[in-house]
């Protein structure tokens, strides 16, 4: 049980075995501690031991309740006897639940040199920029393989009717002709599927013609915009060091003006970011609504934060506290939640904390801990046609390629290898509420042990839980709409 | 002071009264109108008078407790609401009935052939006059592979009299072996022999249809016993854990008056209770493949045909008609006019085949004498 306390004084605990929260007042902790002793005491013995500090009626209540609580039978993996995933199990799982999205990395080239880019020198285990472009032959083979897998998987999952195809880079619009060819090819050859297309772009090449074509094909367009000009241009610059804000905004205005809704801003922040200015900026009607708000990553051997001082960090944390208070107050005053930068920063986090973890599972899970994807859930194809679990893990860990297809043996080996490195999870009190994944632990040639990375994870999670519960205590109506508790 | 039910205790409000369900112990507690109003208020974190008898009683039953500050108590749940969003997720198809033949030399008075209204006819053997040819053995074998690929867990193999096609039955049993979590074989008592018991022993669980209430239990075999008069025998009641009483209905109005309410409360444990909030307690996750290839929601609902798998793959039933499948799977008791206001709706049994047979409506309800509007 991982305990935490809210500002109101209420105490709770996260029961990681069950994936559930439970109220956990001091008396319950005392009773639980007695019940964990080597010789299991009777109720009378527990009452006798605790009667000096607590009322008999309450001790009796918590003794009975804890006994009852322990009757819940989850179907978790026993991490001490981890059942290794076989290639056939991996295949069955992926045909049922995987191949959700094909992502084509159409180029490694980019006309920006964003300071925090995952392909910058800050990231030891990630590739660098290059002039490599994906050929149509590679893209076509990848597309054929993806739809062939979808065809094979119909008998396992007949409801996968809306596959997604994404275009990623570098800056994918540098290879716009390839994107057009791919979409034309898919629409000609695979019209049976209702394909959802998406592209992640820096926006600088999104001219009228390209924008018109993307809108015509109902692309979900993610544009990287960090905030107002001075915030954006601090990190998002051209190779010559000039800011990019004006060019990006000039391109997206016409898209907004025609009322196209399937465009979102993807914002990244760091310890120097003025988050209040960012929040205000994304409330503007002439800017795409905020879709993602992400801190600069420190995984992948990231040393980005080494440039900042302790004071930078402290100042940032102060701004975060002030922003959270502001967000809570505005929620109270407005009486409703709106999609905003702060909503993503705080509100979404609260929902994920409260409802994200898998609660009591009626069936065994293929992944016993962390939230990692199974390689093949997404299919990220690099410019050379190698398959990767996602865009965030080193290229040294492919699970297949265009010649051999999905290598299920490698997938199962990757999984078993990964869980072998999760040496901290055995004794971790939040392994089922954990957001970590392959990308968190991946190094150049393999994984780093979780004991090296997750040192303060329980304390961090307890803080997140407390924050989420404080919000929920104050605003139950904003939380319970998801839970629909009272019918 | 605040009073809140424990996370494992769900409070369900009916039109007049409410009930508390302890999802760990599987117990249901009914409340008066006054108590219902009080619990509704306290579950919304309104302060309470701690002298109220009901709160002390609930604490004594280990269902809830007092808190000095308003707490946030998320309820016990299975899975995550976030993961429930059905984006490209496969269908949750867990139970299949396959009727591998439709012949029988007997003329049992309770057989589906005669249209007898039974409380649990689906689990017995039946023959039907639907017409159409039997699917060939090879198709049943490929269907078994298709069921496995759709991750179906429980397979019920039924007929007709399976002894008339015993070689075929054994071949299919051997083929299905290890592909499912549970395999059940439904036979008539008169067909049983030592050879059959030996043939089946390690491959499937036997469900034996009988009409003799005095038949003694035989090991792990489930005896499905049909009685001719319902009211004296409770539906689904067990004399022994392996003996289930089925009953026939001759006069529905008579039965409805006498049917004991609480015998219908089948399970308030967490998995079925939470499942029943999203799925019909019986039709959910279930399909039947009839002897002629027709696919129906249940062995007893013959007239709602979702498709035919003689010449097409089983998965096309979902691919082309998931909305139609969900018409039955998602027919929670919330959607039945009589049940929608009932506080027992997530812990109650319900047989749509029988209700439709009695009322002529898929959402009709006759077999319940509890009136949630009156709370009686």
Short mmCIF file of C-alpha atoms in Angstrom, two decimals, chain B residues 103-312:
data_model
loop_
_atom_site.label_atom_id
_atom_site.label_comp_id
_atom_site.label_asym_id
_atom_site.label_seq_id
_atom_site.Cartn_x
_atom_site.Cartn_y
_atom_site.Cartn_z
CA UNK B 103 -31.56 -35.16 -34.61
CA UNK B 104 -32.94 -37.05 -31.68
CA UNK B 105 -35.03 -40.18 -31.40
CA UNK B 106 -36.72 -39.05 -28.23
CA UNK B 107 -39.77 -36.84 -27.95
CA UNK B 108 -39.20 -35.24 -24.56
CA UNK B 109 -42.17 -33.15 -23.54
CA UNK B 110 -39.92 -30.23 -22.56
CA UNK B 111 -37.94 -30.11 -25.84
CA UNK B 112 -37.60 -26.84 -27.73
CA UNK B 113 -39.16 -28.69 -30.65
CA UNK B 114 -42.55 -28.39 -28.97
CA UNK B 115 -42.04 -24.75 -28.04
CA UNK B 116 -42.00 -25.50 -24.33
CA UNK B 117 -41.25 -22.40 -22.29
CA UNK B 118 -38.35 -23.24 -20.00
CA UNK B 119 -36.39 -21.08 -17.60
CA UNK B 120 -32.98 -22.29 -18.83
CA UNK B 121 -33.67 -24.18 -22.02
CA UNK B 122 -30.41 -22.97 -23.56
CA UNK B 123 -28.32 -25.31 -21.45
CA UNK B 124 -30.39 -28.37 -22.28
CA UNK B 125 -30.38 -30.43 -25.48
CA UNK B 126 -33.05 -29.50 -28.00
CA UNK B 127 -34.00 -30.24 -31.55
CA UNK B 128 -35.51 -27.65 -33.83
CA UNK B 129 -37.60 -27.37 -36.94
CA UNK B 130 -35.74 -24.42 -38.45
CA UNK B 131 -35.00 -26.20 -41.72
CA UNK B 132 -31.71 -26.20 -43.59
CA UNK B 133 -28.95 -28.75 -43.81
CA UNK B 134 -26.45 -29.56 -41.11
CA UNK B 135 -23.06 -27.92 -41.46
CA UNK B 136 -20.45 -30.49 -42.45
CA UNK B 137 -17.79 -31.67 -40.00
CA UNK B 138 -15.03 -29.77 -41.81
CA UNK B 139 -16.89 -26.50 -41.36
CA UNK B 140 -17.35 -27.17 -37.63
CA UNK B 141 -13.60 -27.71 -37.37
CA UNK B 142 -12.76 -24.44 -39.09
CA UNK B 143 -15.36 -22.73 -36.92
CA UNK B 144 -13.56 -24.02 -33.85
CA UNK B 145 -10.38 -22.37 -35.14
CA UNK B 146 -12.28 -19.16 -35.78
CA UNK B 147 -13.73 -19.22 -32.27
CA UNK B 148 -10.24 -19.68 -30.82
CA UNK B 149 -8.87 -16.78 -32.88
CA UNK B 150 -11.66 -14.57 -31.58
CA UNK B 151 -10.54 -15.59 -28.09
CA UNK B 152 -13.78 -17.29 -27.16
CA UNK B 153 -13.25 -18.96 -23.79
CA UNK B 154 -16.25 -21.18 -23.09
CA UNK B 155 -17.52 -23.60 -25.70
CA UNK B 156 -20.85 -25.42 -25.26
CA UNK B 157 -21.27 -28.32 -27.67
CA UNK B 158 -24.88 -29.36 -27.96
CA UNK B 159 -27.46 -31.12 -30.14
CA UNK B 160 -29.87 -32.94 -30.73
CA UNK B 161 -28.66 -36.19 -29.32
CA UNK B 162 -24.91 -36.21 -29.67
CA UNK B 163 -24.70 -39.99 -29.34
CA UNK B 164 -26.29 -40.24 -32.79
CA UNK B 165 -23.17 -38.50 -34.15
CA UNK B 166 -20.71 -39.71 -31.55
CA UNK B 167 -17.68 -40.13 -33.82
CA UNK B 168 -18.17 -36.61 -35.09
CA UNK B 169 -18.59 -35.35 -31.52
CA UNK B 170 -15.36 -37.00 -30.44
CA UNK B 171 -13.45 -35.67 -33.43
CA UNK B 172 -14.62 -32.16 -32.66
CA UNK B 173 -13.86 -32.59 -28.96
CA UNK B 174 -10.34 -33.72 -29.80
CA UNK B 175 -9.95 -30.82 -32.22
CA UNK B 176 -11.21 -28.27 -29.69
CA UNK B 177 -9.07 -29.68 -26.87
CA UNK B 178 -6.71 -27.03 -25.35
CA UNK B 179 -8.15 -24.30 -27.54
CA UNK B 180 -10.67 -23.11 -24.93
CA UNK B 181 -10.69 -22.46 -21.23
CA UNK B 182 -13.81 -24.59 -20.72
CA UNK B 183 -15.59 -27.03 -22.98
CA UNK B 184 -19.04 -28.28 -22.03
CA UNK B 185 -20.86 -31.15 -23.66
CA UNK B 186 -24.64 -31.27 -23.30
CA UNK B 187 -26.24 -34.75 -23.29
CA UNK B 188 -29.47 -36.41 -22.26
CA UNK B 189 -29.40 -38.69 -19.24
CA UNK B 190 -30.76 -41.59 -21.26
CA UNK B 191 -27.79 -41.35 -23.62
CA UNK B 192 -25.23 -41.80 -20.92
CA UNK B 193 -23.06 -44.88 -20.75
CA UNK B 194 -19.75 -45.83 -19.18
CA UNK B 195 -18.13 -45.60 -22.61
CA UNK B 196 -19.34 -42.06 -23.08
CA UNK B 197 -18.16 -41.04 -19.65
CA UNK B 198 -14.75 -42.51 -20.44
CA UNK B 199 -14.59 -40.92 -23.89
CA UNK B 200 -15.38 -37.46 -22.55
CA UNK B 201 -13.81 -37.55 -19.10
CA UNK B 202 -10.70 -35.38 -19.58
CA UNK B 203 -11.90 -33.44 -22.60
CA UNK B 204 -15.05 -31.65 -21.49
CA UNK B 205 -17.40 -31.02 -18.61
CA UNK B 206 -20.64 -32.89 -19.02
CA UNK B 207 -24.03 -31.25 -18.57
CA UNK B 208 -26.69 -33.93 -18.33
CA UNK B 209 -30.30 -33.18 -19.12
CA UNK B 210 -32.69 -35.10 -16.90
CA UNK B 211 -36.22 -34.78 -15.63
CA UNK B 212 -35.84 -36.94 -12.61
CA UNK B 213 -35.40 -34.75 -9.57
CA UNK B 214 -34.25 -37.73 -7.58
CA UNK B 215 -31.23 -38.42 -9.79
CA UNK B 216 -28.21 -38.44 -7.53
CA UNK B 217 -25.25 -36.20 -8.40
CA UNK B 218 -22.46 -37.97 -10.32
CA UNK B 219 -19.01 -36.60 -9.60
CA UNK B 220 -18.35 -33.32 -11.41
CA UNK B 221 -21.15 -33.82 -13.90
CA UNK B 222 -23.70 -31.03 -13.93
CA UNK B 223 -27.27 -32.31 -13.80
CA UNK B 224 -29.71 -30.03 -15.58
CA UNK B 225 -33.03 -31.09 -14.15
CA UNK B 226 -36.31 -30.01 -15.68
CA UNK B 227 -39.33 -29.77 -13.44
CA UNK B 228 -42.84 -29.27 -14.69
CA UNK B 229 -43.98 -26.64 -12.22
CA UNK B 230 -42.04 -23.48 -11.66
CA UNK B 231 -43.34 -21.77 -8.57
CA UNK B 232 -42.57 -24.61 -6.20
CA UNK B 233 -39.00 -24.81 -7.42
CA UNK B 234 -36.80 -21.79 -7.62
CA UNK B 235 -35.26 -20.98 -10.97
CA UNK B 236 -31.60 -21.84 -11.13
CA UNK B 237 -31.64 -23.00 -7.52
CA UNK B 238 -29.17 -25.69 -6.66
CA UNK B 239 -29.85 -28.69 -4.45
CA UNK B 240 -26.24 -29.56 -4.79
CA UNK B 241 -23.65 -27.40 -6.50
CA UNK B 242 -23.75 -29.69 -9.53
CA UNK B 243 -27.52 -29.98 -9.76
CA UNK B 244 -29.42 -27.14 -11.43
CA UNK B 245 -33.20 -27.00 -11.49
CA UNK B 246 -34.77 -25.78 -14.69
CA UNK B 247 -38.53 -25.27 -14.82
CA UNK B 248 -41.21 -24.96 -17.43
CA UNK B 249 -43.87 -22.34 -17.54
CA UNK B 250 -47.38 -23.34 -18.29
CA UNK B 251 -49.14 -20.25 -17.00
CA UNK B 252 -46.96 -17.16 -17.03
CA UNK B 253 -49.35 -14.99 -15.05
CA UNK B 254 -49.52 -17.58 -12.30
CA UNK B 255 -45.75 -17.85 -12.24
CA UNK B 256 -45.21 -14.10 -12.19
CA UNK B 257 -47.30 -13.80 -9.05
CA UNK B 258 -45.51 -16.52 -7.21
CA UNK B 259 -41.93 -16.09 -8.37
CA UNK B 260 -39.81 -15.31 -5.33
CA UNK B 261 -38.01 -12.01 -5.89
CA UNK B 262 -34.78 -12.72 -4.15
CA UNK B 263 -34.22 -15.98 -5.97
CA UNK B 264 -33.70 -13.84 -9.06
CA UNK B 265 -30.79 -11.99 -7.50
CA UNK B 266 -28.07 -14.15 -8.88
CA UNK B 267 -24.79 -12.50 -8.24
CA UNK B 268 -23.66 -9.23 -6.74
CA UNK B 269 -19.98 -10.14 -7.00
CA UNK B 270 -17.75 -7.64 -8.73
CA UNK B 271 -17.16 -9.27 -12.11
CA UNK B 272 -20.79 -10.09 -13.01
CA UNK B 273 -22.21 -6.96 -11.36
CA UNK B 274 -19.86 -4.56 -13.15
CA UNK B 275 -20.27 -6.52 -16.37
CA UNK B 276 -24.05 -6.14 -16.10
CA UNK B 277 -23.68 -2.37 -16.15
CA UNK B 278 -22.53 -2.66 -19.76
CA UNK B 279 -23.82 -5.99 -21.01
CA UNK B 280 -26.94 -8.09 -20.78
CA UNK B 281 -26.33 -10.59 -17.95
CA UNK B 282 -26.88 -13.57 -20.21
CA UNK B 283 -26.77 -12.47 -23.86
CA UNK B 284 -23.63 -10.39 -23.39
CA UNK B 285 -20.47 -11.86 -24.95
CA UNK B 286 -22.45 -14.84 -26.31
CA UNK B 287 -23.37 -16.22 -29.73
CA UNK B 288 -24.90 -19.46 -30.92
CA UNK B 289 -24.05 -21.25 -34.14
CA UNK B 290 -27.11 -23.29 -35.02
CA UNK B 291 -26.91 -26.67 -36.73
CA UNK B 292 -27.71 -25.07 -40.10
CA UNK B 293 -25.10 -22.31 -39.79
CA UNK B 294 -27.44 -19.60 -38.60
CA UNK B 295 -25.87 -17.37 -35.96
CA UNK B 296 -28.24 -16.23 -33.22
CA UNK B 297 -27.78 -14.37 -29.94
CA UNK B 298 -28.85 -17.40 -27.91
CA UNK B 299 -29.82 -21.05 -28.52
CA UNK B 300 -33.44 -20.25 -27.63
CA UNK B 301 -33.76 -17.06 -29.69
CA UNK B 302 -34.17 -18.64 -33.11
CA UNK B 303 -35.91 -15.85 -34.97
CA UNK B 304 -33.22 -13.16 -34.61
CA UNK B 305 -30.67 -14.33 -37.13
CA UNK B 306 -27.44 -12.36 -37.22
CA UNK B 307 -26.09 -14.16 -40.27
CA UNK B 308 -25.15 -17.58 -41.56
CA UNK B 309 -21.63 -19.01 -41.52
CA UNK B 310 -22.07 -21.89 -43.94
CA UNK B 311 -20.19 -20.02 -46.66
CA UNK B 312 -18.75 -17.04 -44.79
#
